[in-house]
Every structure is written in C-alpha cells, then in structure tokens.
PDB file of C-alpha atoms in Angstrom:
ATOM      1  CA  MET A   1      -0.094  -0.001  -0.101  1.00 42.00           C
ATOM      2  CA  GLU A   2       1.283   3.273  -0.981  1.00 47.00           C
ATOM      3  CA  SER A   3       1.362   6.400   1.642  1.00 50.00           C
ATOM      4  CA  GLN A   4       0.850   9.804  -0.083  1.00 53.00           C
ATOM      5  CA  LYS A   5       2.374  12.975   1.342  1.00 54.00           C
ATOM      6  CA  PHE A   6       1.457  16.715   0.431  1.00 57.00           C
ATOM      7  CA  ASN A   7       3.838  19.310  -0.130  1.00 62.00           C
ATOM      8  CA  GLN A   8       2.179  22.711  -0.712  1.00 64.00           C
ATOM      9  CA  VAL A   9       4.081  25.084  -3.674  1.00 68.00           C
ATOM     10  CA  TYR A  10       3.255  28.846  -3.162  1.00 70.00           C
ATOM     11  CA  GLY A  11       2.731  30.877  -6.512  1.00 73.00           C
ATOM     12  CA  TYR A  12       1.406  34.534  -7.322  1.00 77.00           C
ATOM     13  CA  GLU A  13       0.011  33.068 -10.948  1.00 81.00           C
ATOM     14  CA  ALA A  14      -1.455  29.759 -12.300  1.00 80.00           C
ATOM     15  CA  ARG A  15      -3.527  28.554 -14.929  1.00 83.00           C
ATOM     16  CA  VAL A  16      -6.831  27.052 -13.855  1.00 85.00           C
ATOM     17  CA  GLN A  17     -10.335  25.711 -14.980  1.00 87.00           C
ATOM     18  CA  LEU A  18     -12.777  25.803 -12.272  1.00 88.00           C
ATOM     19  CA  SER A  19     -15.386  23.074 -12.550  1.00 91.00           C
ATOM     20  CA  PHE A  20     -19.324  24.094 -12.514  1.00 92.00           C
ATOM     21  CA  ASN A  21     -19.624  23.659  -9.148  1.00 93.00           C
ATOM     22  CA  SER A  22     -16.784  25.848  -7.868  1.00 90.00           C
ATOM     23  CA  TYR A  23     -17.549  28.469 -10.851  1.00 91.00           C
ATOM     24  CA  MET A  24     -21.041  28.546  -9.138  1.00 92.00           C
ATOM     25  CA  LYS A  25     -20.010  29.227  -5.518  1.00 92.00           C
ATOM     26  CA  ILE A  26     -18.116  32.190  -6.669  1.00 92.00           C
ATOM     27  CA  ALA A  27     -20.988  33.604  -8.747  1.00 91.00           C
ATOM     28  CA  ALA A  28     -23.402  32.609  -5.975  1.00 91.00           C
ATOM     29  CA  LEU A  29     -21.381  34.980  -3.773  1.00 90.00           C
ATOM     30  CA  ILE A  30     -21.436  37.864  -6.283  1.00 91.00           C
ATOM     31  CA  SER A  31     -25.092  37.276  -7.170  1.00 88.00           C
ATOM     32  CA  PHE A  32     -26.130  37.355  -3.387  1.00 88.00           C
ATOM     33  CA  THR A  33     -23.877  40.791  -2.867  1.00 88.00           C
ATOM     34  CA  PHE A  34     -25.012  42.220  -6.091  1.00 87.00           C
ATOM     35  CA  ALA A  35     -28.521  41.792  -4.965  1.00 84.00           C
ATOM     36  CA  ILE A  36     -27.942  43.185  -1.239  1.00 85.00           C
ATOM     37  CA  VAL A  37     -26.600  46.158  -2.351  1.00 86.00           C
ATOM     38  CA  ILE A  38     -29.212  46.909  -5.293  1.00 84.00           C
ATOM     39  CA  THR A  39     -31.622  46.256  -2.981  1.00 80.00           C
ATOM     40  CA  ILE A  40     -30.525  48.652  -0.251  1.00 82.00           C
ATOM     41  CA  LEU A  41     -29.919  51.420  -2.676  1.00 82.00           C
ATOM     42  CA  LEU A  42     -33.762  50.949  -4.084  1.00 79.00           C
ATOM     43  CA  ARG A  43     -34.871  51.019  -0.906  1.00 76.00           C
ATOM     44  CA  ALA A  44     -32.544  54.338   0.051  1.00 77.00           C
ATOM     45  CA  VAL A  45     -33.964  56.027  -3.087  1.00 74.00           C
ATOM     46  CA  VAL A  46     -37.384  55.111  -2.334  1.00 71.00           C
ATOM     47  CA  ILE A  47     -37.061  56.322   1.158  1.00 72.00           C
ATOM     48  CA  ILE A  48     -35.949  59.625   0.117  1.00 74.00           C
ATOM     49  CA  GLY A  49     -37.894  59.871  -3.174  1.00 66.00           C
ATOM     50  CA  ALA A  50     -41.237  58.306  -2.032  1.00 63.00           C
ATOM     51  CA  GLU A  51     -44.833  60.354  -2.092  1.00 65.00           C
ATOM     52  CA  PRO A  52     -46.626  60.513   0.786  1.00 65.00           C
ATOM     53  CA  GLY A  53     -49.371  58.681  -0.416  1.00 64.00           C
ATOM     54  CA  ILE A  54     -47.641  55.562  -0.980  1.00 64.00           C
ATOM     55  CA  ASP A  55     -48.316  52.297   1.130  1.00 66.00           C
ATOM     56  CA  GLY A  56     -44.730  51.315   2.758  1.00 65.00           C
ATOM     57  CA  SER A  57     -45.332  47.662   3.461  1.00 71.00           C
ATOM     58  CA  THR A  58     -46.256  47.061  -0.088  1.00 72.00           C
ATOM     59  CA  LEU A  59     -43.619  48.949  -1.123  1.00 71.00           C
ATOM     60  CA  ASP A  60     -41.093  47.306   1.280  1.00 71.00           C
ATOM     61  CA  THR A  61     -42.573  43.726   0.461  1.00 75.00           C
ATOM     62  CA  TRP A  62     -41.718  44.248  -3.257  1.00 74.00           C
ATOM     63  CA  ILE A  63     -38.454  45.616  -3.102  1.00 73.00           C
ATOM     64  CA  MET A  64     -36.988  43.322  -0.313  1.00 73.00           C
ATOM     65  CA  GLY A  65     -38.508  40.338  -1.372  1.00 74.00           C
ATOM     66  CA  TYR A  66     -39.071  40.337  -5.113  1.00 76.00           C
ATOM     67  CA  MET A  67     -36.240  42.339  -6.253  1.00 76.00           C
ATOM     68  CA  LEU A  68     -33.355  40.757  -3.872  1.00 77.00           C
ATOM     69  CA  VAL A  69     -34.816  37.203  -4.815  1.00 82.00           C
ATOM     70  CA  GLY A  70     -35.367  38.488  -8.614  1.00 82.00           C
ATOM     71  CA  PHE A  71     -32.034  40.045  -8.894  1.00 83.00           C
ATOM     72  CA  PHE A  72     -30.302  36.804  -6.968  1.00 85.00           C
ATOM     73  CA  ILE A  73     -32.066  34.454  -9.311  1.00 88.00           C
ATOM     74  CA  THR A  74     -31.093  36.061 -12.661  1.00 88.00           C
ATOM     75  CA  SER A  75     -27.379  36.589 -11.787  1.00 88.00           C
ATOM     76  CA  LEU A  76     -27.335  33.118 -11.171  1.00 89.00           C
ATOM     77  CA  ILE A  77     -29.478  32.277 -14.430  1.00 92.00           C
ATOM     78  CA  SER A  78     -26.855  34.636 -16.504  1.00 91.00           C
ATOM     79  CA  SER A  79     -23.555  32.840 -14.620  1.00 91.00           C
ATOM     80  CA  ALA A  80     -24.987  29.463 -15.236  1.00 92.00           C
ATOM     81  CA  ILE A  81     -25.147  30.525 -19.024  1.00 93.00           C
ATOM     82  CA  SER A  82     -22.108  32.112 -18.834  1.00 91.00           C
ATOM     83  CA  PHE A  83     -19.850  29.242 -17.703  1.00 92.00           C
ATOM     84  CA  VAL A  84     -20.543  27.740 -21.264  1.00 91.00           C
ATOM     85  CA  ILE A  85     -18.376  30.618 -22.290  1.00 91.00           C
ATOM     86  CA  TYR A  86     -15.935  30.197 -19.603  1.00 90.00           C
ATOM     87  CA  SER A  87     -15.435  26.750 -20.425  1.00 90.00           C
ATOM     88  CA  LEU A  88     -14.928  27.176 -24.275  1.00 90.00           C
ATOM     89  CA  ILE A  89     -12.315  29.900 -23.199  1.00 89.00           C
ATOM     90  CA  CYS A  90     -10.677  27.850 -21.131  1.00 89.00           C
ATOM     91  CA  ALA A  91     -10.541  24.905 -23.297  1.00 88.00           C
ATOM     92  CA  LYS A  92      -8.772  27.005 -25.921  1.00 89.00           C
ATOM     93  CA  GLN A  93      -6.429  28.806 -23.758  1.00 87.00           C
ATOM     94  CA  LYS A  94      -5.424  25.274 -21.950  1.00 86.00           C
ATOM     95  CA  GLY A  95      -6.955  27.168 -18.603  1.00 86.00           C
ATOM     96  CA  HIS A  96      -7.606  30.574 -17.349  1.00 82.00           C
ATOM     97  CA  ARG A  97      -4.955  32.614 -16.123  1.00 83.00           C
ATOM     98  CA  VAL A  98      -5.559  34.175 -12.570  1.00 82.00           C
ATOM     99  CA  THR A  99      -3.064  35.990 -10.191  1.00 84.00           C
ATOM    100  CA  GLY A 100      -3.270  35.959  -6.623  1.00 81.00           C
ATOM    101  CA  ARG A 101      -2.236  33.785  -3.714  1.00 78.00           C
ATOM    102  CA  PHE A 102      -2.134  30.116  -4.351  1.00 76.00           C
ATOM    103  CA  SER A 103      -1.250  27.057  -2.376  1.00 74.00           C
ATOM    104  CA  VAL A 104      -1.098  24.165  -4.492  1.00 71.00           C
ATOM    105  CA  LEU A 105      -1.269  20.508  -2.871  1.00 69.00           C
ATOM    106  CA  VAL A 106       1.396  18.338  -4.937  1.00 66.00           C
ATOM    107  CA  SER A 107       1.358  14.700  -4.071  1.00 64.00           C
ATOM    108  CA  ARG A 108       4.466  12.557  -3.563  1.00 58.00           C
ATOM    109  CA  SER A 109       4.390   8.858  -2.905  1.00 55.00           C
ATOM    110  CA  ASP A 110       7.005   6.937  -0.552  1.00 50.00           C
ATOM    111  CA  LYS A 111       8.532   3.754  -1.606  1.00 46.00           C
TER     112      LYS A 111
END
C-alpha cells in the first residue's frame, strides 16, 4: 500500500479551469452581494423620493422580497449560462490565467 504526502507550493500566478460547482459558488457569492447592494440602494431611493400617499409596507415587500430574490435568481441564471463561454475560453487557452496567492497540493509517494 502506498502512502502519500502532500507538499504545498505557493505561487502568485496559475492557470486553472474551475468546475461548474466551483464557478457557481463564486457566482452565488457575487450574485447575493449584488442583490443585497441593489436592494439597499433601491430602498434608499424609495425612502428619499417616495410620495406621502404610497403604502410603505407594500413597497417594502416588493423591494425587499421580489427585487432581492429576482436579482439573485437572474444573476445565478446568467452565471450558469456564462459558464459555457468560460469553459470554451478555458479549453482554447488551456486554462484561465489568474493571479493572486495560491497554495497547490502536490502529491508525492514514498516507496
């Protein structure tokens, strides 16, 4: 039976191609943040510019509920569709060039 040890190699540039799940995890975080920011901005605009006769609770339901969920779902759907384009670009370029701080696990077997 072979035992494996892992060494970490640090770098600042790499070529990667994310799986669909990894891509969507990043997209979900970005989509959720986008939905919250847009919802807060819309709510601020409504607070500042709302007419006195408008029912605030109905407006809150629309903005906080439908807009938040709508922006999130729309962003996720567009991210899923854009994964196809991302995959084609990565396949053509043999990965996507990214920069940052990376720790790569490298397996080595002891005999």
